[in-house]
């Protein structure tokens, strides 16, 4: 069951276009702060994410110095954002399964 959730619109920058980019970025930044509040409220001791696209909880965990486990599976080596995802995840993850 769901204890808490951080609502995010499941849309890519490509779908939003250049004019929608600022609003999408603002939504993602707000999500990081919501995750921080959620982690604090539930006294989370570590964070596990199972996808390389879950950047908001990864950044929230890293900013709170929480242990972070990232399990990246299918599609890891594809897409235009591959290099950025790889750099972010390797920088912030304490443990990463690639």
mmCIF file of N, CA, C and O in Angstrom:
data_model
loop_
_atom_site.group_PDB
_atom_site.id
_atom_site.type_symbol
_atom_site.label_atom_id
_atom_site.label_comp_id
_atom_site.label_asym_id
_atom_site.label_seq_id
_atom_site.Cartn_x
_atom_site.Cartn_y
_atom_site.Cartn_z
ATOM 1 N N UNK A 1 0.830 -1.171 0.000
ATOM 2 C CA UNK A 1 0.000 0.000 0.000
ATOM 3 C C UNK A 1 0.880 1.242 0.000
ATOM 4 O O UNK A 1 2.057 1.179 0.298
ATOM 5 N N UNK A 2 0.306 2.385 -0.296
ATOM 6 C CA UNK A 2 1.067 3.635 -0.413
ATOM 7 C C UNK A 2 0.983 4.408 0.893
ATOM 8 O O UNK A 2 -0.102 4.695 1.387
ATOM 9 N N UNK A 3 2.141 4.743 1.452
ATOM 10 C CA UNK A 3 2.193 5.551 2.668
ATOM 11 C C UNK A 3 2.128 7.026 2.302
ATOM 12 O O UNK A 3 1.391 7.797 2.870
ATOM 13 N N UNK A 4 2.920 7.410 1.337
ATOM 14 C CA UNK A 4 3.002 8.784 0.863
ATOM 15 C C UNK A 4 3.368 8.746 -0.604
ATOM 16 O O UNK A 4 3.876 7.745 -1.102
ATOM 17 N N UNK A 5 3.153 9.840 -1.292
ATOM 18 C CA UNK A 5 3.560 9.894 -2.695
ATOM 19 C C UNK A 5 3.978 11.315 -3.050
ATOM 20 O O UNK A 5 3.572 12.273 -2.406
ATOM 21 N N UNK A 6 4.804 11.391 -4.068
ATOM 22 C CA UNK A 6 5.222 12.678 -4.609
ATOM 23 C C UNK A 6 4.710 12.703 -6.047
ATOM 24 O O UNK A 6 5.225 11.991 -6.904
ATOM 25 N N UNK A 7 3.670 13.496 -6.296
ATOM 26 C CA UNK A 7 3.088 13.494 -7.634
ATOM 27 C C UNK A 7 4.015 14.153 -8.657
ATOM 28 O O UNK A 7 4.544 15.232 -8.430
ATOM 29 N N UNK A 8 4.228 13.456 -9.754
ATOM 30 C CA UNK A 8 5.027 13.978 -10.859
ATOM 31 C C UNK A 8 4.314 13.681 -12.165
ATOM 32 O O UNK A 8 3.795 12.581 -12.350
ATOM 33 N N UNK A 9 4.299 14.648 -13.031
ATOM 34 C CA UNK A 9 3.736 14.437 -14.352
ATOM 35 C C UNK A 9 4.719 13.590 -15.152
ATOM 36 O O UNK A 9 5.890 13.924 -15.256
ATOM 37 N N UNK A 10 4.260 12.477 -15.672
ATOM 38 C CA UNK A 10 5.122 11.571 -16.421
ATOM 39 C C UNK A 10 5.214 12.038 -17.876
ATOM 40 O O UNK A 10 4.543 11.528 -18.751
ATOM 41 N N UNK A 11 6.051 13.025 -18.094
ATOM 42 C CA UNK A 11 6.213 13.597 -19.428
ATOM 43 C C UNK A 11 7.682 13.966 -19.611
ATOM 44 O O UNK A 11 8.361 14.362 -18.673
ATOM 45 N N UNK A 12 8.157 13.810 -20.811
ATOM 46 C CA UNK A 12 9.562 14.123 -21.085
ATOM 47 C C UNK A 12 9.707 15.554 -21.569
ATOM 48 O O UNK A 12 8.743 16.197 -22.002
ATOM 49 N N UNK A 13 10.918 16.024 -21.519
ATOM 50 C CA UNK A 13 11.221 17.359 -22.021
ATOM 51 C C UNK A 13 10.897 17.455 -23.507
ATOM 52 O O UNK A 13 10.388 18.466 -23.978
ATOM 53 N N UNK A 14 11.171 16.400 -24.221
ATOM 54 C CA UNK A 14 10.872 16.377 -25.663
ATOM 55 C C UNK A 14 9.375 16.574 -25.906
ATOM 56 O O UNK A 14 8.974 17.290 -26.815
ATOM 57 N N UNK A 15 8.541 15.945 -25.076
ATOM 58 C CA UNK A 15 7.089 16.090 -25.229
ATOM 59 C C UNK A 15 6.620 17.499 -24.874
ATOM 60 O O UNK A 15 5.704 18.025 -25.488
ATOM 61 N N UNK A 16 7.237 18.086 -23.869
ATOM 62 C CA UNK A 16 6.868 19.431 -23.429
ATOM 63 C C UNK A 16 7.338 20.513 -24.391
ATOM 64 O O UNK A 16 6.697 21.528 -24.529
ATOM 65 N N UNK A 17 8.510 20.306 -24.966
ATOM 66 C CA UNK A 17 9.060 21.316 -25.866
ATOM 67 C C UNK A 17 9.784 22.408 -25.109
ATOM 68 O O UNK A 17 9.773 22.462 -23.873
ATOM 69 N N UNK A 18 10.398 23.293 -25.842
ATOM 70 C CA UNK A 18 11.217 24.358 -25.259
ATOM 71 C C UNK A 18 10.396 25.276 -24.356
ATOM 72 O O UNK A 18 10.843 25.661 -23.275
ATOM 73 N N UNK A 19 9.186 25.606 -24.758
ATOM 74 C CA UNK A 19 8.364 26.520 -23.971
ATOM 75 C C UNK A 19 7.887 25.900 -22.664
ATOM 76 O O UNK A 19 7.653 26.605 -21.685
ATOM 77 N N UNK A 20 7.762 24.583 -22.629
ATOM 78 C CA UNK A 20 7.320 23.909 -21.411
ATOM 79 C C UNK A 20 8.447 23.525 -20.473
ATOM 80 O O UNK A 20 8.210 23.068 -19.361
ATOM 81 N N UNK A 21 9.689 23.713 -20.905
ATOM 82 C CA UNK A 21 10.846 23.295 -20.112
ATOM 83 C C UNK A 21 10.924 23.977 -18.740
ATOM 84 O O UNK A 21 11.173 23.293 -17.741
ATOM 85 N N UNK A 22 10.724 25.297 -18.632
ATOM 86 C CA UNK A 22 10.825 25.920 -17.293
ATOM 87 C C UNK A 22 9.817 25.350 -16.291
ATOM 88 O O UNK A 22 10.169 25.111 -15.138
ATOM 89 N N UNK A 23 8.595 25.120 -16.727
ATOM 90 C CA UNK A 23 7.588 24.570 -15.810
ATOM 91 C C UNK A 23 7.943 23.149 -15.411
ATOM 92 O O UNK A 23 7.770 22.756 -14.252
ATOM 93 N N UNK A 24 8.449 22.364 -16.349
ATOM 94 C CA UNK A 24 8.842 20.988 -16.050
ATOM 95 C C UNK A 24 10.018 20.964 -15.086
ATOM 96 O O UNK A 24 10.036 20.184 -14.130
ATOM 97 N N UNK A 25 10.982 21.833 -15.291
ATOM 98 C CA UNK A 25 12.134 21.926 -14.389
ATOM 99 C C UNK A 25 11.683 22.338 -12.987
ATOM 100 O O UNK A 25 12.125 21.760 -11.993
ATOM 101 N N UNK A 26 10.795 23.311 -12.905
ATOM 102 C CA UNK A 26 10.293 23.756 -11.597
ATOM 103 C C UNK A 26 9.582 22.618 -10.877
ATOM 104 O O UNK A 26 9.731 22.455 -9.662
ATOM 105 N N UNK A 27 8.813 21.822 -11.624
ATOM 106 C CA UNK A 27 8.126 20.677 -11.029
ATOM 107 C C UNK A 27 9.123 19.666 -10.473
ATOM 108 O O UNK A 27 8.943 19.125 -9.389
ATOM 109 N N UNK A 28 10.196 19.423 -11.207
ATOM 110 C CA UNK A 28 11.206 18.449 -10.773
ATOM 111 C C UNK A 28 11.959 18.950 -9.537
ATOM 112 O O UNK A 28 12.252 18.182 -8.625
ATOM 113 N N UNK A 29 12.289 20.230 -9.498
ATOM 114 C CA UNK A 29 12.967 20.802 -8.327
ATOM 115 C C UNK A 29 12.051 20.714 -7.106
ATOM 116 O O UNK A 29 12.489 20.337 -6.015
ATOM 117 N N UNK A 30 10.779 21.031 -7.292
ATOM 118 C CA UNK A 30 9.815 20.926 -6.184
ATOM 119 C C UNK A 30 9.718 19.479 -5.694
ATOM 120 O O UNK A 30 9.575 19.238 -4.494
ATOM 121 N N UNK A 31 9.833 18.520 -6.606
ATOM 122 C CA UNK A 31 9.764 17.108 -6.218
ATOM 123 C C UNK A 31 10.920 16.724 -5.304
ATOM 124 O O UNK A 31 10.732 15.956 -4.359
ATOM 125 N N UNK A 32 12.098 17.267 -5.558
ATOM 126 C CA UNK A 32 13.249 16.983 -4.689
ATOM 127 C C UNK A 32 12.928 17.431 -3.266
ATOM 128 O O UNK A 32 13.159 16.694 -2.302
ATOM 129 N N UNK A 33 12.370 18.625 -3.117
ATOM 130 C CA UNK A 33 12.038 19.136 -1.780
ATOM 131 C C UNK A 33 10.913 18.335 -1.134
ATOM 132 O O UNK A 33 10.914 18.120 0.076
ATOM 133 N N UNK A 34 9.962 17.855 -1.936
ATOM 134 C CA UNK A 34 8.898 17.011 -1.388
ATOM 135 C C UNK A 34 9.461 15.679 -0.896
ATOM 136 O O UNK A 34 9.041 15.165 0.142
ATOM 137 N N UNK A 35 10.377 15.112 -1.672
ATOM 138 C CA UNK A 35 11.024 13.866 -1.223
ATOM 139 C C UNK A 35 11.808 14.096 0.060
ATOM 140 O O UNK A 35 11.780 13.258 0.960
ATOM 141 N N UNK A 36 12.505 15.206 0.160
ATOM 142 C CA UNK A 36 13.248 15.504 1.392
ATOM 143 C C UNK A 36 12.295 15.539 2.589
ATOM 144 O O UNK A 36 12.581 14.965 3.640
ATOM 145 N N UNK A 37 11.163 16.208 2.428
ATOM 146 C CA UNK A 37 10.180 16.300 3.515
ATOM 147 C C UNK A 37 9.625 14.918 3.861
ATOM 148 O O UNK A 37 9.477 14.579 5.039
ATOM 149 N N UNK A 38 9.345 14.124 2.843
ATOM 150 C CA UNK A 38 8.836 12.771 3.049
ATOM 151 C C UNK A 38 9.863 11.918 3.786
ATOM 152 O O UNK A 38 9.532 11.225 4.746
ATOM 153 N N UNK A 39 11.124 11.974 3.361
ATOM 154 C CA UNK A 39 12.175 11.187 4.009
ATOM 155 C C UNK A 39 12.343 11.613 5.461
ATOM 156 O O UNK A 39 12.533 10.786 6.343
ATOM 157 N N UNK A 40 12.278 12.907 5.724
ATOM 158 C CA UNK A 40 12.422 13.418 7.091
ATOM 159 C C UNK A 40 11.232 12.980 7.952
ATOM 160 O O UNK A 40 11.405 12.537 9.088
ATOM 161 N N UNK A 41 10.027 13.121 7.399
ATOM 162 C CA UNK A 41 8.809 12.787 8.148
ATOM 163 C C UNK A 41 8.787 11.310 8.550
ATOM 164 O O UNK A 41 8.376 10.965 9.657
ATOM 165 N N UNK A 42 9.232 10.446 7.672
ATOM 166 C CA UNK A 42 9.206 9.009 7.958
ATOM 167 C C UNK A 42 10.527 8.491 8.508
ATOM 168 O O UNK A 42 10.693 7.279 8.656
ATOM 169 N N UNK A 43 11.444 9.389 8.784
ATOM 170 C CA UNK A 43 12.748 9.030 9.352
ATOM 171 C C UNK A 43 13.434 7.925 8.543
ATOM 172 O O UNK A 43 13.885 6.913 9.084
ATOM 173 N N UNK A 44 13.493 8.141 7.253
ATOM 174 C CA UNK A 44 14.086 7.173 6.333
ATOM 175 C C UNK A 44 15.582 7.079 6.599
ATOM 176 O O UNK A 44 16.264 8.095 6.749
ATOM 177 N N UNK A 45 16.083 5.856 6.654
ATOM 178 C CA UNK A 45 17.501 5.650 6.928
ATOM 179 C C UNK A 45 18.324 5.394 5.680
ATOM 180 O O UNK A 45 19.549 5.394 5.720
ATOM 181 N N UNK A 46 17.671 5.182 4.561
ATOM 182 C CA UNK A 46 18.344 4.921 3.292
ATOM 183 C C UNK A 46 17.315 4.920 2.183
ATOM 184 O O UNK A 46 16.119 4.780 2.437
ATOM 185 N N UNK A 47 17.782 5.074 0.957
ATOM 186 C CA UNK A 47 16.871 5.159 -0.179
ATOM 187 C C UNK A 47 17.300 4.160 -1.252
ATOM 188 O O UNK A 47 18.484 4.047 -1.571
ATOM 189 N N UNK A 48 16.323 3.442 -1.799
ATOM 190 C CA UNK A 48 16.541 2.504 -2.895
ATOM 191 C C UNK A 48 15.690 2.968 -4.069
ATOM 192 O O UNK A 48 14.501 3.240 -3.907
ATOM 193 N N UNK A 49 16.295 3.093 -5.240
ATOM 194 C CA UNK A 49 15.532 3.383 -6.448
ATOM 195 C C UNK A 49 15.845 2.299 -7.468
ATOM 196 O O UNK A 49 16.952 1.782 -7.526
ATOM 197 N N UNK A 50 14.844 1.955 -8.264
ATOM 198 C CA UNK A 50 15.039 0.873 -9.220
ATOM 199 C C UNK A 50 15.038 1.356 -10.669
ATOM 200 O O UNK A 50 14.776 0.590 -11.569
ATOM 201 N N UNK A 51 15.325 2.630 -10.857
ATOM 202 C CA UNK A 51 15.345 3.153 -12.214
ATOM 203 C C UNK A 51 16.250 4.380 -12.279
ATOM 204 O O UNK A 51 16.258 5.204 -11.368
ATOM 205 N N UNK A 52 16.952 4.498 -13.374
ATOM 206 C CA UNK A 52 17.850 5.644 -13.530
ATOM 207 C C UNK A 52 17.096 6.939 -13.790
ATOM 208 O O UNK A 52 17.695 8.010 -13.763
ATOM 209 N N UNK A 53 15.797 6.870 -14.025
ATOM 210 C CA UNK A 53 15.033 8.093 -14.265
ATOM 211 C C UNK A 53 14.495 8.700 -12.972
ATOM 212 O O UNK A 53 13.913 9.765 -12.991
ATOM 213 N N UNK A 54 14.705 8.041 -11.860
ATOM 214 C CA UNK A 54 14.215 8.551 -10.581
ATOM 215 C C UNK A 54 15.247 9.498 -9.964
ATOM 216 O O UNK A 54 15.778 9.263 -8.882
ATOM 217 N N UNK A 55 15.490 10.585 -10.651
ATOM 218 C CA UNK A 55 16.519 11.540 -10.234
ATOM 219 C C UNK A 55 16.105 12.309 -8.978
ATOM 220 O O UNK A 55 16.925 12.556 -8.095
ATOM 221 N N UNK A 56 14.838 12.697 -8.859
ATOM 222 C CA UNK A 56 14.391 13.492 -7.711
ATOM 223 C C UNK A 56 14.656 12.794 -6.372
ATOM 224 O O UNK A 56 15.242 13.402 -5.477
ATOM 225 N N UNK A 57 14.274 11.526 -6.193
ATOM 226 C CA UNK A 57 14.589 10.903 -4.901
ATOM 227 C C UNK A 57 16.086 10.701 -4.703
ATOM 228 O O UNK A 57 16.579 10.757 -3.574
ATOM 229 N N UNK A 58 16.834 10.498 -5.797
ATOM 230 C CA UNK A 58 18.287 10.356 -5.659
ATOM 231 C C UNK A 58 18.906 11.662 -5.178
ATOM 232 O O UNK A 58 19.757 11.654 -4.276
ATOM 233 N N UNK A 59 18.496 12.771 -5.767
ATOM 234 C CA UNK A 59 19.041 14.068 -5.349
ATOM 235 C C UNK A 59 18.621 14.408 -3.925
ATOM 236 O O UNK A 59 19.411 14.965 -3.156
ATOM 237 N N UNK A 60 17.392 14.070 -3.564
ATOM 238 C CA UNK A 60 16.938 14.319 -2.193
ATOM 239 C C UNK A 60 17.769 13.517 -1.200
ATOM 240 O O UNK A 60 18.217 14.043 -0.177
ATOM 241 N N UNK A 61 17.989 12.243 -1.498
ATOM 242 C CA UNK A 61 18.790 11.397 -0.612
ATOM 243 C C UNK A 61 20.214 11.922 -0.495
ATOM 244 O O UNK A 61 20.771 12.004 0.599
ATOM 245 N N UNK A 62 20.804 12.291 -1.623
ATOM 246 C CA UNK A 62 22.177 12.794 -1.613
ATOM 247 C C UNK A 62 22.279 14.098 -0.828
ATOM 248 O O UNK A 62 23.222 14.295 -0.066
ATOM 249 N N UNK A 63 21.294 14.974 -0.981
ATOM 250 C CA UNK A 63 21.346 16.248 -0.274
ATOM 251 C C UNK A 63 21.171 16.089 1.229
ATOM 252 O O UNK A 63 21.568 16.946 2.002
ATOM 253 N N UNK A 64 20.582 14.960 1.647
ATOM 254 C CA UNK A 64 20.404 14.675 3.070
ATOM 255 C C UNK A 64 21.479 13.726 3.588
ATOM 256 O O UNK A 64 21.430 13.299 4.729
ATOM 257 N N UNK A 65 22.418 13.365 2.722
ATOM 258 C CA UNK A 65 23.504 12.454 3.058
ATOM 259 C C UNK A 65 22.985 11.088 3.513
ATOM 260 O O UNK A 65 23.555 10.468 4.412
ATOM 261 N N UNK A 66 21.904 10.629 2.889
ATOM 262 C CA UNK A 66 21.349 9.309 3.192
ATOM 263 C C UNK A 66 22.014 8.268 2.300
ATOM 264 O O UNK A 66 22.340 8.550 1.151
ATOM 265 N N UNK A 67 22.199 7.056 2.790
ATOM 266 C CA UNK A 67 22.681 5.985 1.923
ATOM 267 C C UNK A 67 21.717 5.784 0.756
ATOM 268 O O UNK A 67 20.502 5.820 0.935
ATOM 269 N N UNK A 68 22.287 5.595 -0.425
ATOM 270 C CA UNK A 68 21.486 5.486 -1.635
ATOM 271 C C UNK A 68 21.895 4.248 -2.407
ATOM 272 O O UNK A 68 23.078 4.038 -2.681
ATOM 273 N N UNK A 69 20.917 3.417 -2.724
ATOM 274 C CA UNK A 69 21.155 2.230 -3.542
ATOM 275 C C UNK A 69 20.374 2.420 -4.836
ATOM 276 O O UNK A 69 19.178 2.695 -4.812
ATOM 277 N N UNK A 70 21.063 2.287 -5.963
ATOM 278 C CA UNK A 70 20.426 2.444 -7.273
ATOM 279 C C UNK A 70 20.559 1.130 -8.029
ATOM 280 O O UNK A 70 21.662 0.632 -8.213
ATOM 281 N N UNK A 71 19.437 0.591 -8.449
ATOM 282 C CA UNK A 71 19.434 -0.636 -9.254
ATOM 283 C C UNK A 71 18.956 -0.250 -10.648
ATOM 284 O O UNK A 71 17.797 0.071 -10.844
ATOM 285 N N UNK A 72 19.872 -0.243 -11.584
ATOM 286 C CA UNK A 72 19.549 0.164 -12.947
ATOM 287 C C UNK A 72 19.468 -1.088 -13.803
ATOM 288 O O UNK A 72 20.360 -1.925 -13.777
ATOM 289 N N UNK A 73 18.390 -1.199 -14.566
ATOM 290 C CA UNK A 73 18.195 -2.402 -15.370
ATOM 291 C C UNK A 73 17.992 -2.036 -16.833
ATOM 292 O O UNK A 73 18.707 -1.192 -17.348
ATOM 293 N N UNK A 74 17.017 -2.613 -17.497
ATOM 294 C CA UNK A 74 16.864 -2.475 -18.934
ATOM 295 C C UNK A 74 16.885 -1.020 -19.410
ATOM 296 O O UNK A 74 16.410 -0.132 -18.739
ATOM 297 N N UNK A 75 17.462 -0.827 -20.591
ATOM 298 C CA UNK A 75 17.495 0.495 -21.190
ATOM 299 C C UNK A 75 18.581 1.403 -20.651
ATOM 300 O O UNK A 75 18.653 2.572 -21.015
ATOM 301 N N UNK A 76 19.440 0.889 -19.793
ATOM 302 C CA UNK A 76 20.441 1.743 -19.164
ATOM 303 C C UNK A 76 21.343 2.432 -20.178
ATOM 304 O O UNK A 76 21.599 3.616 -20.082
ATOM 305 N N UNK A 77 21.816 1.723 -21.182
ATOM 306 C CA UNK A 77 22.779 2.292 -22.120
ATOM 307 C C UNK A 77 22.166 2.987 -23.309
ATOM 308 O O UNK A 77 22.834 3.188 -24.310
ATOM 309 N N UNK A 78 20.922 3.380 -23.213
ATOM 310 C CA UNK A 78 20.278 3.975 -24.376
ATOM 311 C C UNK A 78 19.792 5.386 -24.086
ATOM 312 O O UNK A 78 19.673 5.800 -22.953
ATOM 313 N N UNK A 79 19.508 6.081 -25.137
ATOM 314 C CA UNK A 79 18.922 7.412 -25.029
ATOM 315 C C UNK A 79 19.944 8.527 -24.969
ATOM 316 O O UNK A 79 21.108 8.315 -24.618
ATOM 317 N N UNK A 80 19.498 9.725 -25.316
ATOM 318 C CA UNK A 80 20.404 10.869 -25.373
ATOM 319 C C UNK A 80 20.926 11.325 -24.004
ATOM 320 O O UNK A 80 21.957 11.977 -23.915
ATOM 321 N N UNK A 81 20.218 10.975 -22.942
ATOM 322 C CA UNK A 81 20.623 11.407 -21.600
ATOM 323 C C UNK A 81 21.513 10.389 -20.904
ATOM 324 O O UNK A 81 21.812 10.535 -19.716
ATOM 325 N N UNK A 82 21.965 9.360 -21.609
ATOM 326 C CA UNK A 82 22.741 8.280 -20.990
ATOM 327 C C UNK A 82 23.942 8.799 -20.209
ATOM 328 O O UNK A 82 24.132 8.448 -19.052
ATOM 329 N N UNK A 83 24.755 9.649 -20.814
ATOM 330 C CA UNK A 83 25.972 10.137 -20.147
ATOM 331 C C UNK A 83 25.635 10.923 -18.886
ATOM 332 O O UNK A 83 26.294 10.769 -17.851
ATOM 333 N N UNK A 84 24.604 11.743 -18.934
ATOM 334 C CA UNK A 84 24.206 12.531 -17.768
ATOM 335 C C UNK A 84 23.692 11.629 -16.651
ATOM 336 O O UNK A 84 24.092 11.775 -15.494
ATOM 337 N N UNK A 85 22.823 10.671 -16.997
ATOM 338 C CA UNK A 85 22.307 9.748 -15.982
ATOM 339 C C UNK A 85 23.448 8.988 -15.316
ATOM 340 O O UNK A 85 23.492 8.850 -14.099
ATOM 341 N N UNK A 86 24.362 8.502 -16.120
ATOM 342 C CA UNK A 86 25.486 7.725 -15.592
ATOM 343 C C UNK A 86 26.318 8.568 -14.629
ATOM 344 O O UNK A 86 26.668 8.119 -13.536
ATOM 345 N N UNK A 87 26.605 9.806 -15.003
ATOM 346 C CA UNK A 87 27.408 10.687 -14.149
ATOM 347 C C UNK A 87 26.689 11.000 -12.844
ATOM 348 O O UNK A 87 27.288 10.953 -11.768
ATOM 349 N N UNK A 88 25.410 11.318 -12.921
ATOM 350 C CA UNK A 88 24.638 11.659 -11.722
ATOM 351 C C UNK A 88 24.557 10.466 -10.784
ATOM 352 O O UNK A 88 24.814 10.571 -9.588
ATOM 353 N N UNK A 89 24.227 9.318 -11.325
ATOM 354 C CA UNK A 89 24.053 8.140 -10.482
ATOM 355 C C UNK A 89 25.365 7.715 -9.850
ATOM 356 O O UNK A 89 25.439 7.446 -8.660
ATOM 357 N N UNK A 90 26.410 7.679 -10.626
ATOM 358 C CA UNK A 90 27.700 7.263 -10.055
ATOM 359 C C UNK A 90 28.209 8.266 -9.039
ATOM 360 O O UNK A 90 28.905 7.911 -8.101
ATOM 361 N N UNK A 91 27.872 9.542 -9.215
ATOM 362 C CA UNK A 91 28.323 10.585 -8.277
ATOM 363 C C UNK A 91 27.601 10.461 -6.937
ATOM 364 O O UNK A 91 28.185 10.608 -5.889
ATOM 365 N N UNK A 92 26.288 10.194 -6.978
ATOM 366 C CA UNK A 92 25.489 10.245 -5.775
ATOM 367 C C UNK A 92 25.238 8.893 -5.108
ATOM 368 O O UNK A 92 24.958 8.837 -3.929
ATOM 369 N N UNK A 93 25.325 7.808 -5.841
ATOM 370 C CA UNK A 93 24.998 6.498 -5.261
ATOM 371 C C UNK A 93 26.120 5.971 -4.407
ATOM 372 O O UNK A 93 27.280 6.008 -4.782
ATOM 373 N N UNK A 94 25.785 5.485 -3.242
ATOM 374 C CA UNK A 94 26.766 4.807 -2.394
ATOM 375 C C UNK A 94 27.029 3.412 -2.982
ATOM 376 O O UNK A 94 28.102 2.894 -2.952
ATOM 377 N N UNK A 95 25.950 2.804 -3.475
ATOM 378 C CA UNK A 95 26.017 1.475 -4.081
ATOM 379 C C UNK A 95 25.214 1.556 -5.378
ATOM 380 O O UNK A 95 24.125 2.112 -5.383
ATOM 381 N N UNK A 96 25.733 1.031 -6.455
ATOM 382 C CA UNK A 96 24.962 1.027 -7.702
ATOM 383 C C UNK A 96 25.117 -0.327 -8.384
ATOM 384 O O UNK A 96 26.213 -0.854 -8.510
ATOM 385 N N UNK A 97 24.009 -0.895 -8.785
ATOM 386 C CA UNK A 97 24.002 -2.170 -9.508
ATOM 387 C C UNK A 97 23.719 -1.858 -10.965
ATOM 388 O O UNK A 97 22.618 -1.447 -11.300
ATOM 389 N N UNK A 98 24.706 -2.039 -11.822
ATOM 390 C CA UNK A 98 24.526 -1.725 -13.241
ATOM 391 C C UNK A 98 24.439 -3.017 -14.025
ATOM 392 O O UNK A 98 25.151 -3.941 -13.778
#
